[in-house]
CSV table of C-alpha atoms and ligand atoms in Angstrom, one decimal:
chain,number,residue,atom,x,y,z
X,108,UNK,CA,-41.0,-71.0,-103.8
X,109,UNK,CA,-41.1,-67.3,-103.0
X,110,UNK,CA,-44.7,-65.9,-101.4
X,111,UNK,CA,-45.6,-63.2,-99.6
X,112,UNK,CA,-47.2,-64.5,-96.1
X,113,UNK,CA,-47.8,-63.5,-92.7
X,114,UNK,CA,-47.0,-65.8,-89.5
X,115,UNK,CA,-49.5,-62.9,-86.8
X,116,UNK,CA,-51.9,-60.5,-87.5
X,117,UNK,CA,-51.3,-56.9,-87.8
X,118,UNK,CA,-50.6,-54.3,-91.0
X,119,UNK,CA,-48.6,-54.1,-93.8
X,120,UNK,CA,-45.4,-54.5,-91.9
X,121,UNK,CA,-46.9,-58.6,-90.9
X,122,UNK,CA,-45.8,-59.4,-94.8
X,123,UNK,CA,-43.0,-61.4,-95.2
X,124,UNK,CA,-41.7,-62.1,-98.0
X,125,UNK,CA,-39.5,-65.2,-97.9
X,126,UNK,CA,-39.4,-69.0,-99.1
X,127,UNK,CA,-42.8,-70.9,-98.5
X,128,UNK,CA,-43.7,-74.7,-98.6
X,129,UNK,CA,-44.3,-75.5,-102.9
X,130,UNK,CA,-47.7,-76.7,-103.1
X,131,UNK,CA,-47.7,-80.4,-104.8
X,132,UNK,CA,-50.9,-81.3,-106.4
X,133,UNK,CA,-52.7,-84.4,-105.2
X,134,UNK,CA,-55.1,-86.4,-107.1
X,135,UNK,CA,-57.7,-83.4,-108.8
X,136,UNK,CA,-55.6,-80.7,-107.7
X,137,UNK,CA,-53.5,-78.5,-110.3
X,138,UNK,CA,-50.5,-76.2,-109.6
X,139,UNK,CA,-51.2,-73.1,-111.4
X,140,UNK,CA,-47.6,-70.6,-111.5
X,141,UNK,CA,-49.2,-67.3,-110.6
X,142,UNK,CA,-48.6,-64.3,-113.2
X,143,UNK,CA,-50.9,-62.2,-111.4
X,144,UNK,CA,-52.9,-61.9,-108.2
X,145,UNK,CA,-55.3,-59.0,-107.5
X,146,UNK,CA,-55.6,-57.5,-104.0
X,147,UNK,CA,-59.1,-57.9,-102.0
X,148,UNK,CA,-60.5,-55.8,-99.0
X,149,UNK,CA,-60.9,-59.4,-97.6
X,150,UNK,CA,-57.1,-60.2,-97.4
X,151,UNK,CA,-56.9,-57.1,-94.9
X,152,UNK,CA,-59.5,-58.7,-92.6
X,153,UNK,CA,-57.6,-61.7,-93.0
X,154,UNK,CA,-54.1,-60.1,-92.5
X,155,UNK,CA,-55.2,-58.0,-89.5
X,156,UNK,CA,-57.0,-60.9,-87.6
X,157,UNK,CA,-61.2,-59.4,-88.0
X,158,UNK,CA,-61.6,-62.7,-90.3
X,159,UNK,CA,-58.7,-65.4,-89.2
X,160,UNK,CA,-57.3,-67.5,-91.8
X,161,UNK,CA,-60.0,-70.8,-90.4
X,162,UNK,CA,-56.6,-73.1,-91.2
X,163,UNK,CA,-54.5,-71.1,-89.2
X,164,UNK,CA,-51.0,-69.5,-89.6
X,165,UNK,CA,-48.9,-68.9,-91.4
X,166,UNK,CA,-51.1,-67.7,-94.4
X,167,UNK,CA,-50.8,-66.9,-98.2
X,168,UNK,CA,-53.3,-64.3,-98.7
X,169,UNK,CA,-54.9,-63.8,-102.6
X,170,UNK,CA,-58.1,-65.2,-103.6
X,171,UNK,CA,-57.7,-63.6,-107.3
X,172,UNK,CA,-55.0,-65.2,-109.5
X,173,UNK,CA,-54.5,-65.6,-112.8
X,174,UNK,CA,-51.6,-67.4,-114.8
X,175,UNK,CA,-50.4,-70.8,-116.1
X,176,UNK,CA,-51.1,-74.4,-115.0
X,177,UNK,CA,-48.2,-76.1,-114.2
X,178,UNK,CA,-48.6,-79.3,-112.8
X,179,UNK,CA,-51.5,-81.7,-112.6
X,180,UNK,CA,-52.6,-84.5,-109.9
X,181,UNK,CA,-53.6,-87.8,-111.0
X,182,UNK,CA,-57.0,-88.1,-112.6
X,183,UNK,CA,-57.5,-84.8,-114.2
X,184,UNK,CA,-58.5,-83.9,-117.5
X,185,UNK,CA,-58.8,-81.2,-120.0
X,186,UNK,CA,-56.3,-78.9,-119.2
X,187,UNK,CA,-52.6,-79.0,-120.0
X,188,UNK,CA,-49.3,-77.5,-119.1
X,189,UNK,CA,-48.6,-74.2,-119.8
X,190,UNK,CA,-52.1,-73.6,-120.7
X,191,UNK,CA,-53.5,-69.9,-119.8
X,192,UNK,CA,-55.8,-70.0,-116.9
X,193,UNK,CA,-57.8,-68.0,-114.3
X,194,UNK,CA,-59.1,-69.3,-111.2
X,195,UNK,CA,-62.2,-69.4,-110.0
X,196,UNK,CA,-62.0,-68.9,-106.1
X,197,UNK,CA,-65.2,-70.4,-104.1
X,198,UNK,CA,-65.0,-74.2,-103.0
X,199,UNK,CA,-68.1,-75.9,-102.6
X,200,UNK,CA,-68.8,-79.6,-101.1
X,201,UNK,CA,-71.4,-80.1,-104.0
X,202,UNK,CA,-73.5,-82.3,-101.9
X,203,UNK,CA,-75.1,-80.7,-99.1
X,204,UNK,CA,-78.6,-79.3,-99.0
X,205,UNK,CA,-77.7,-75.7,-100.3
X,206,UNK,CA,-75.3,-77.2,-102.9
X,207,UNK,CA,-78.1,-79.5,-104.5
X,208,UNK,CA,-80.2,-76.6,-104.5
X,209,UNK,CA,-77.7,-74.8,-106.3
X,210,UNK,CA,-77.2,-72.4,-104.2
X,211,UNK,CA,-73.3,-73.1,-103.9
X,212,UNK,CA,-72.0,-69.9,-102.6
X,213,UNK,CA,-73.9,-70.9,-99.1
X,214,UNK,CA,-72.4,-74.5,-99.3
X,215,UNK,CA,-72.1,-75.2,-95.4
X,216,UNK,CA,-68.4,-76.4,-96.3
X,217,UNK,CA,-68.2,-73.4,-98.7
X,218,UNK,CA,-64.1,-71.9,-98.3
X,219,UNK,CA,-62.2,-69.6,-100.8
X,220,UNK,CA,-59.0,-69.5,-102.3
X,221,UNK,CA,-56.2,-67.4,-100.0
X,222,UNK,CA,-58.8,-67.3,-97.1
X,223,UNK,CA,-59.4,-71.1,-96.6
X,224,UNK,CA,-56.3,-72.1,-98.1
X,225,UNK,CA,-53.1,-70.4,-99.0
X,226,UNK,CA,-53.6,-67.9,-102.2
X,227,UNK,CA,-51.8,-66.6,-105.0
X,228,UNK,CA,-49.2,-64.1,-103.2
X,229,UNK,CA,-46.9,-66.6,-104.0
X,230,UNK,CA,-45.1,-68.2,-107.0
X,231,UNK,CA,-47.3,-71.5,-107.3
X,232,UNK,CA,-50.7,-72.0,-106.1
X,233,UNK,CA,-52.9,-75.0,-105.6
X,234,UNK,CA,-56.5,-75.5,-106.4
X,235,UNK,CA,-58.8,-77.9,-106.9
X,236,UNK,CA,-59.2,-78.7,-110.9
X,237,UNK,CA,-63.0,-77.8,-110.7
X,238,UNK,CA,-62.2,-74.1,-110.3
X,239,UNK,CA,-59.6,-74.1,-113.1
X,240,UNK,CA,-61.1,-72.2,-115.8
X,241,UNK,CA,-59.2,-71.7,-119.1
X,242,UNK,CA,-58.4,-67.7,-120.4
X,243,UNK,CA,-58.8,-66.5,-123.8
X,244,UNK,CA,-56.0,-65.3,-125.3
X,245,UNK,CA,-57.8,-61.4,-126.0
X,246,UNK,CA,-57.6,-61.2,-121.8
X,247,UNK,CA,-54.0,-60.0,-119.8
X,248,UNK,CA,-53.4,-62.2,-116.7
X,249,UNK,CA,-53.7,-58.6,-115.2
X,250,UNK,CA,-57.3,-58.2,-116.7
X,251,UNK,CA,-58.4,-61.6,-115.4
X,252,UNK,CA,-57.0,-61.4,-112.3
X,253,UNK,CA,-59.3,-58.6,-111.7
X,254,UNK,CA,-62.4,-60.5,-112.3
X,255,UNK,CA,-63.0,-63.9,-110.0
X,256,UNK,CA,-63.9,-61.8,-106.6
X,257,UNK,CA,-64.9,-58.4,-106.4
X,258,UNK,CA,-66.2,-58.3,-110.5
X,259,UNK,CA,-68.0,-61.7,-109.8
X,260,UNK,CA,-69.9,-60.6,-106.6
X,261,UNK,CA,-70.4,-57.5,-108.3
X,262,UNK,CA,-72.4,-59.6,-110.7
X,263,UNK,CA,-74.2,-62.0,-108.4
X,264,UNK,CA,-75.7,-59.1,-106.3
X,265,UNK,CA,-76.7,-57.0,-109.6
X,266,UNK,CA,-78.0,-59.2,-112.2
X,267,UNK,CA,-78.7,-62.4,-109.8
X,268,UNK,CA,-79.7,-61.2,-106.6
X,269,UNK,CA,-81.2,-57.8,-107.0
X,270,UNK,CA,-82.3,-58.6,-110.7
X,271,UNK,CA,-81.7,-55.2,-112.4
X,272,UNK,CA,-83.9,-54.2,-115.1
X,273,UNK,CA,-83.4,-51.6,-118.1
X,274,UNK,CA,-84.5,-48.0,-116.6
X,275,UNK,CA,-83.9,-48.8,-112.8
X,276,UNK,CA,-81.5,-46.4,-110.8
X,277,UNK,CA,-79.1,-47.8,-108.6
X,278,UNK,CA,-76.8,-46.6,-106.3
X,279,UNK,CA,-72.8,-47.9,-106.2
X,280,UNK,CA,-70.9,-47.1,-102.3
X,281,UNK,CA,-67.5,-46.3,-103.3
X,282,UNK,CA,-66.6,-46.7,-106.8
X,283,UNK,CA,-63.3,-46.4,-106.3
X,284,UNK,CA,-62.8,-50.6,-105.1
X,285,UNK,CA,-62.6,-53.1,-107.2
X,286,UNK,CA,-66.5,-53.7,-106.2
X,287,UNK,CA,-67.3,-50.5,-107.3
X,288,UNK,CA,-66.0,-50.1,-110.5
X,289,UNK,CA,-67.5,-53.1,-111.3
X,290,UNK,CA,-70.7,-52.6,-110.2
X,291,UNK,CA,-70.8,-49.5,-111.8
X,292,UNK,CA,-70.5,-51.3,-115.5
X,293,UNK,CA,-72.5,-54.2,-114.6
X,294,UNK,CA,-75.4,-52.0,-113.4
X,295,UNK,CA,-74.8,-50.1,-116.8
X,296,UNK,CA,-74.6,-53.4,-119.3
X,297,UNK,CA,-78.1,-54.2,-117.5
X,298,UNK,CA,-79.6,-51.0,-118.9
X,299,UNK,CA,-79.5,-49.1,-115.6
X,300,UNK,CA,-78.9,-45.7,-114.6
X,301,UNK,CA,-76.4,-45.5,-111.5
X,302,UNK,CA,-75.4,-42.8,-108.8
X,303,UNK,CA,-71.8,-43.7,-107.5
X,304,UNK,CA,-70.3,-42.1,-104.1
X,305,UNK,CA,-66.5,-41.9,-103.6
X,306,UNK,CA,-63.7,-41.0,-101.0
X,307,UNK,CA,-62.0,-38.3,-102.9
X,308,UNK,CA,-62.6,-35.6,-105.5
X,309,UNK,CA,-60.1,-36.7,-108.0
X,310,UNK,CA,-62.1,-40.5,-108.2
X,311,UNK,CA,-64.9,-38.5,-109.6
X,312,UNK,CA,-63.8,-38.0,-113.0
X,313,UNK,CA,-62.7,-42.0,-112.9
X,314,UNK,CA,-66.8,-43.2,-111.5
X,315,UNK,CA,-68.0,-41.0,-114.5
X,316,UNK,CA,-65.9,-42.8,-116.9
X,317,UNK,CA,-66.8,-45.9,-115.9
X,318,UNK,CA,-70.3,-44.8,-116.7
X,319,UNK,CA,-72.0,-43.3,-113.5
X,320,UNK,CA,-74.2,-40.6,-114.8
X,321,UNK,CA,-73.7,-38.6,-110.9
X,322,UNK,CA,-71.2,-39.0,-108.8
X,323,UNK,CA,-71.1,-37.9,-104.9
X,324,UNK,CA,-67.8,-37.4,-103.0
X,325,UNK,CA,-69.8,-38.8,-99.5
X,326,UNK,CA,-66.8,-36.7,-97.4
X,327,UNK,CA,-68.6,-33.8,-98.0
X,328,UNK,CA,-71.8,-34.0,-99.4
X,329,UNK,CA,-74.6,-36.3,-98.2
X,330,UNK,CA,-75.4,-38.9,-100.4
X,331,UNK,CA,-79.3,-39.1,-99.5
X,332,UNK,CA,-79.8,-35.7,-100.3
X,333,UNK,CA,-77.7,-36.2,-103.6
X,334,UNK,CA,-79.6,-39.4,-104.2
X,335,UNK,CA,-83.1,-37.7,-103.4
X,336,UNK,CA,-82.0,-34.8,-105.6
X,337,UNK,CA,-80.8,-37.1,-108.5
X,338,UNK,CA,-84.2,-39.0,-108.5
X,339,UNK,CA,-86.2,-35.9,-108.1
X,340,UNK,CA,-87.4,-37.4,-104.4
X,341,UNK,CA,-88.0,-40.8,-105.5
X,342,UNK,CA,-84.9,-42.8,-104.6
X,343,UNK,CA,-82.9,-45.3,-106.1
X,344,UNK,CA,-84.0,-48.9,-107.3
X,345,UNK,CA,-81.0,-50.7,-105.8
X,346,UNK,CA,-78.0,-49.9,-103.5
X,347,UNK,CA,-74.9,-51.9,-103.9
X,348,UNK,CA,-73.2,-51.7,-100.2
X,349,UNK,CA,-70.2,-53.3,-99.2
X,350,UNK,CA,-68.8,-50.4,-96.7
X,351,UNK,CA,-71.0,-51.0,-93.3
X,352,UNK,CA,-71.8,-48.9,-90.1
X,353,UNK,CA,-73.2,-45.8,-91.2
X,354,UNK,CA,-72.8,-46.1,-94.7
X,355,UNK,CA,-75.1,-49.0,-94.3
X,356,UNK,CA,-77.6,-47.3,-92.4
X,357,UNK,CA,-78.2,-44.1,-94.7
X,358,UNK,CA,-78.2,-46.3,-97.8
X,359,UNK,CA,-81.8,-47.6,-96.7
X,360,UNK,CA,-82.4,-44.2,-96.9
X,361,UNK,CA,-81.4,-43.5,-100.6
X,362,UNK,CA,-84.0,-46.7,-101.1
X,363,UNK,CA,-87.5,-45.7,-103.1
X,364,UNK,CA,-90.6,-48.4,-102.1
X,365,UNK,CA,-90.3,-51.9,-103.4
X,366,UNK,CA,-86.4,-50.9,-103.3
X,367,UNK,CA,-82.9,-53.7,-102.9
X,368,UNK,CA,-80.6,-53.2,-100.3
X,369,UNK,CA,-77.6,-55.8,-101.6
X,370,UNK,CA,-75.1,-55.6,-98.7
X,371,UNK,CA,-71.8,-57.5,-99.6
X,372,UNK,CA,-69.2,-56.7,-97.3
X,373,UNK,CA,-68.0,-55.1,-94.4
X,374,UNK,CA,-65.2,-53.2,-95.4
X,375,UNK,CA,-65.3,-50.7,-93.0
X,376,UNK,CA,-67.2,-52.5,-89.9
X,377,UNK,CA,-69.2,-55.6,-89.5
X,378,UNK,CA,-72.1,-53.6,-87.9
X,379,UNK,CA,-74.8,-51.5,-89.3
X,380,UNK,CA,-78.0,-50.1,-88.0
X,381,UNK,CA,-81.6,-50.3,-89.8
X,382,UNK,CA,-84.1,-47.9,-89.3
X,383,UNK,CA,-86.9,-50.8,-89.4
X,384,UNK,CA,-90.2,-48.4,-90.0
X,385,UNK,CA,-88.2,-47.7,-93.6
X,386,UNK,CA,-88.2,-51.2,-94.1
X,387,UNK,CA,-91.8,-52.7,-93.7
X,388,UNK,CA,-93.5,-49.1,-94.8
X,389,UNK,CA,-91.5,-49.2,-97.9
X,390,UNK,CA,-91.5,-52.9,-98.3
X,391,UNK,CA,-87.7,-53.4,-98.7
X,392,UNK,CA,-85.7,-56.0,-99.1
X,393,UNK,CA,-82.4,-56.2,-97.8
X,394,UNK,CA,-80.3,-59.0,-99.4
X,395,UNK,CA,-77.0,-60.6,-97.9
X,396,UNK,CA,-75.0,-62.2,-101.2
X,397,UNK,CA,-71.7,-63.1,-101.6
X,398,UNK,CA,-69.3,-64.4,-104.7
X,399,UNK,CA,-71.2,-65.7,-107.5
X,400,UNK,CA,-71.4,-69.2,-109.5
X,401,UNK,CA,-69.2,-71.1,-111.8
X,402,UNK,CA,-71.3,-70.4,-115.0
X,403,UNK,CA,-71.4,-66.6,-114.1
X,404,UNK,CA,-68.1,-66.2,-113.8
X,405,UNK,CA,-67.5,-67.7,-117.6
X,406,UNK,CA,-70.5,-65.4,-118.5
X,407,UNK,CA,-68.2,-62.5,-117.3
X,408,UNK,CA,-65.2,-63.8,-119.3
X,409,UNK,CA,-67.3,-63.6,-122.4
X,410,UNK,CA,-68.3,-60.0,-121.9
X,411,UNK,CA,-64.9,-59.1,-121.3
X,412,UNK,CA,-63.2,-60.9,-124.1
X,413,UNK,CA,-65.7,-58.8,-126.1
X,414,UNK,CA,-65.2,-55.6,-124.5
X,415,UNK,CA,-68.1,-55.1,-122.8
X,416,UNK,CA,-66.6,-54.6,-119.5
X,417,UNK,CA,-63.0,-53.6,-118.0
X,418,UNK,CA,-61.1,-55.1,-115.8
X,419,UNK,CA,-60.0,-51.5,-113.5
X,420,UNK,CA,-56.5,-51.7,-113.0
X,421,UNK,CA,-54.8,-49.3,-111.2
X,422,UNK,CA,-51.4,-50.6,-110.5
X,423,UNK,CA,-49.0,-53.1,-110.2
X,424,UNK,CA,-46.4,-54.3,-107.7
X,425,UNK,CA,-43.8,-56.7,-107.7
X,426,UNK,CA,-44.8,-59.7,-105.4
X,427,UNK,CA,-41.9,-58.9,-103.4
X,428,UNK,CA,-43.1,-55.1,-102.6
X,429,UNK,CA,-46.3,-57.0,-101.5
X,430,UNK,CA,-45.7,-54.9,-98.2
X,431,UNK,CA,-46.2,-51.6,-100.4
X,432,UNK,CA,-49.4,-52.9,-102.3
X,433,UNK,CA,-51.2,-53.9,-99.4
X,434,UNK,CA,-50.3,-50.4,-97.4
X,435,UNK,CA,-51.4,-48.3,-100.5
X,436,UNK,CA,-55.3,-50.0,-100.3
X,437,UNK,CA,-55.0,-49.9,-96.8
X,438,UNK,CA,-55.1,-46.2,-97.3
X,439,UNK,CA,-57.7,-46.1,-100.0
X,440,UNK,CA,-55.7,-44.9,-102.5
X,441,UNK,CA,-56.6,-47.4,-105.2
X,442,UNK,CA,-58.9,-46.4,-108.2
X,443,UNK,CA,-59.9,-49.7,-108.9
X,444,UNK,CA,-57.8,-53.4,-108.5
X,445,UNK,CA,-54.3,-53.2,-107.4
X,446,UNK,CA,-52.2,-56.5,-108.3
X,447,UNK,CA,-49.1,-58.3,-107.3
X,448,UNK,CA,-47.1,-60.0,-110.4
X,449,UNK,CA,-44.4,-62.5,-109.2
X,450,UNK,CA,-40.5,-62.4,-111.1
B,178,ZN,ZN1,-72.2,-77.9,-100.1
């Protein structure tokens, strides 16, 4: 099969795009034939080397795929070919003391699709039949392919972790990703108010419409005097930070007593300073998440089947100009998920 893969670590220019072993499903396993796989800020740690591929090189990057299933291993049940699927990326052992707990996103053999094992910049993918969920018809392979990463941690950190109620304010760090755009509308569907920052004046317009009621360009404003300014002194409920360094750092700021730092990525730097006194004067609570469950994910599905949140798409590539995708979120260009789509 065809797949865009890298054999060392660098940019853009590492893609190849060339033939690639075909996955074969083993017993539990399905083949899905990708028809869409959304770009994550993860596959560039991944590409560049800050997070190696833990199974080495060379690597299929693409934890978010949507598409068909295509062939099944021995022993598995309820799905059939050709049937309309999206997958759901984390792989849990299911019996170690954080999975029994149910806590399976901290499985201590926990691994995701296109980081722990080759991903959907490819033709075919394999997965275990476990994270095979089936698609409504009412959702694109474009849409869905949106939702299994950056919408599903979106999720866990707003409604699971931080547990945002009807009233609160919360604060989104860069709309623009596929984080923040979901965040955004999952802070809104839980009856919150939310203050979003972005890169660029022309994403403004784009966080308003996805239903941030103030929007900071953080290039050239400060967002703690924005936030501050916003909640007439108070500070926000909740941040949602997934940037790092200083960004990080000044978010505890933008926090109001009894406040949720929910840090869930590194995007920029895996560092960040914390001002401490903020933390025990103002009782905070800074939360590490990341991903979500099995049943939240479905939950998600529903609301988007019924229109109650958006997959952001901003554009598509062929999976051959993979290369050209992966250079134009590189850049920050994206207003929300960009996707390759194989032939
Ligand atoms: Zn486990």
């Amino acid at each position: 099969m065809k797949a865009a893969f890298f054999k060392e670590h660098g940019g853009a220019e590492k893609l190849l795009y060339d033939d690639y072993r075909d996955p074969v499903a083993e017993a539990g396993e399905v083949v899905v034939r990708v028809k869409a796989c959304a770009l994550n800020q993860v596959d560039m740690l991944l590409l560049d080397g800050r997070f190696p591929p833990p199974e080495g090189l060379p690597h299929v990057n693409g934890c978010e795929v949507a598409g068909t299933v295509e062939t099944m291993g021995a022993g598995v049940k309820g799905l059939g070919a050709g049937q309309r699927v999206v997958i759901f990326p984390g792989f849990a052992c299911g019996a170690c003391e954080y999975c029994l707990r149910g806590e399976r996103t901290v499985c201590v053999r926990y691994g995701y699709l296109g980081a722990h094992k080759d991903g959907g910049y490819a033709e075919r993918v394999k997965v275990p039949a476990a994270n095979v969920v089936p698609l409504s018809d009412t959702i694109s392979f474009e849409a869905a392919a949106a939702v299994p990463l950056a919408m599903l941690t979106s999720w866990h950190a707003l409604v699971t972790q931080a547990a945002v109620r009807p009233g609160q304010t919360v604060l989104v760090q860069a709309a623009g990703s596929g984080v923040g755009s979901a965040a955004i509308q999952i802070a809104r569907l839980c009856g919150a108010r939310v203050i979003a920052t972005v890169g660029s004046d022309d994403k403004i317009e784009f966080a308003r419409g996805l239903g941030a009621e103030h929007v900071v360009n953080y290039r050239t404003q400060d967002f703690v005097e924005a936030v501050k300014a916003w909640t007439g002194k108070r500070g926000v409920d909740v941040v949602i930070e997934h940037i790092g360094g200083e960004t990080f750092e000044r978010s505890v700021y933008a926090l109001t007593r009894l406040g949720t730092l929910v840090t869930i990525g590194s995007h920029d730097t895996h560092w960040g300073r914390l001002d401490l006194r903020h933390v025990y004067s103002k009782n905070l609570r800074v939360i590490g998440t990341n991903l979500g469950l099995l049943h939240e994910f479905r939950t998600m599905l529903e609301h988007i089947a019924d229109g109650r949140l958006r997959p952001v798409i901003d554009r598509t590539y062929p999976l051959s100009e993979a290369r050209a995708a992966v250079q134009y979120v590189v850049e920050r260009r994206n207003k929300g998920k960009v996707l390759v789509l194989p032939a």
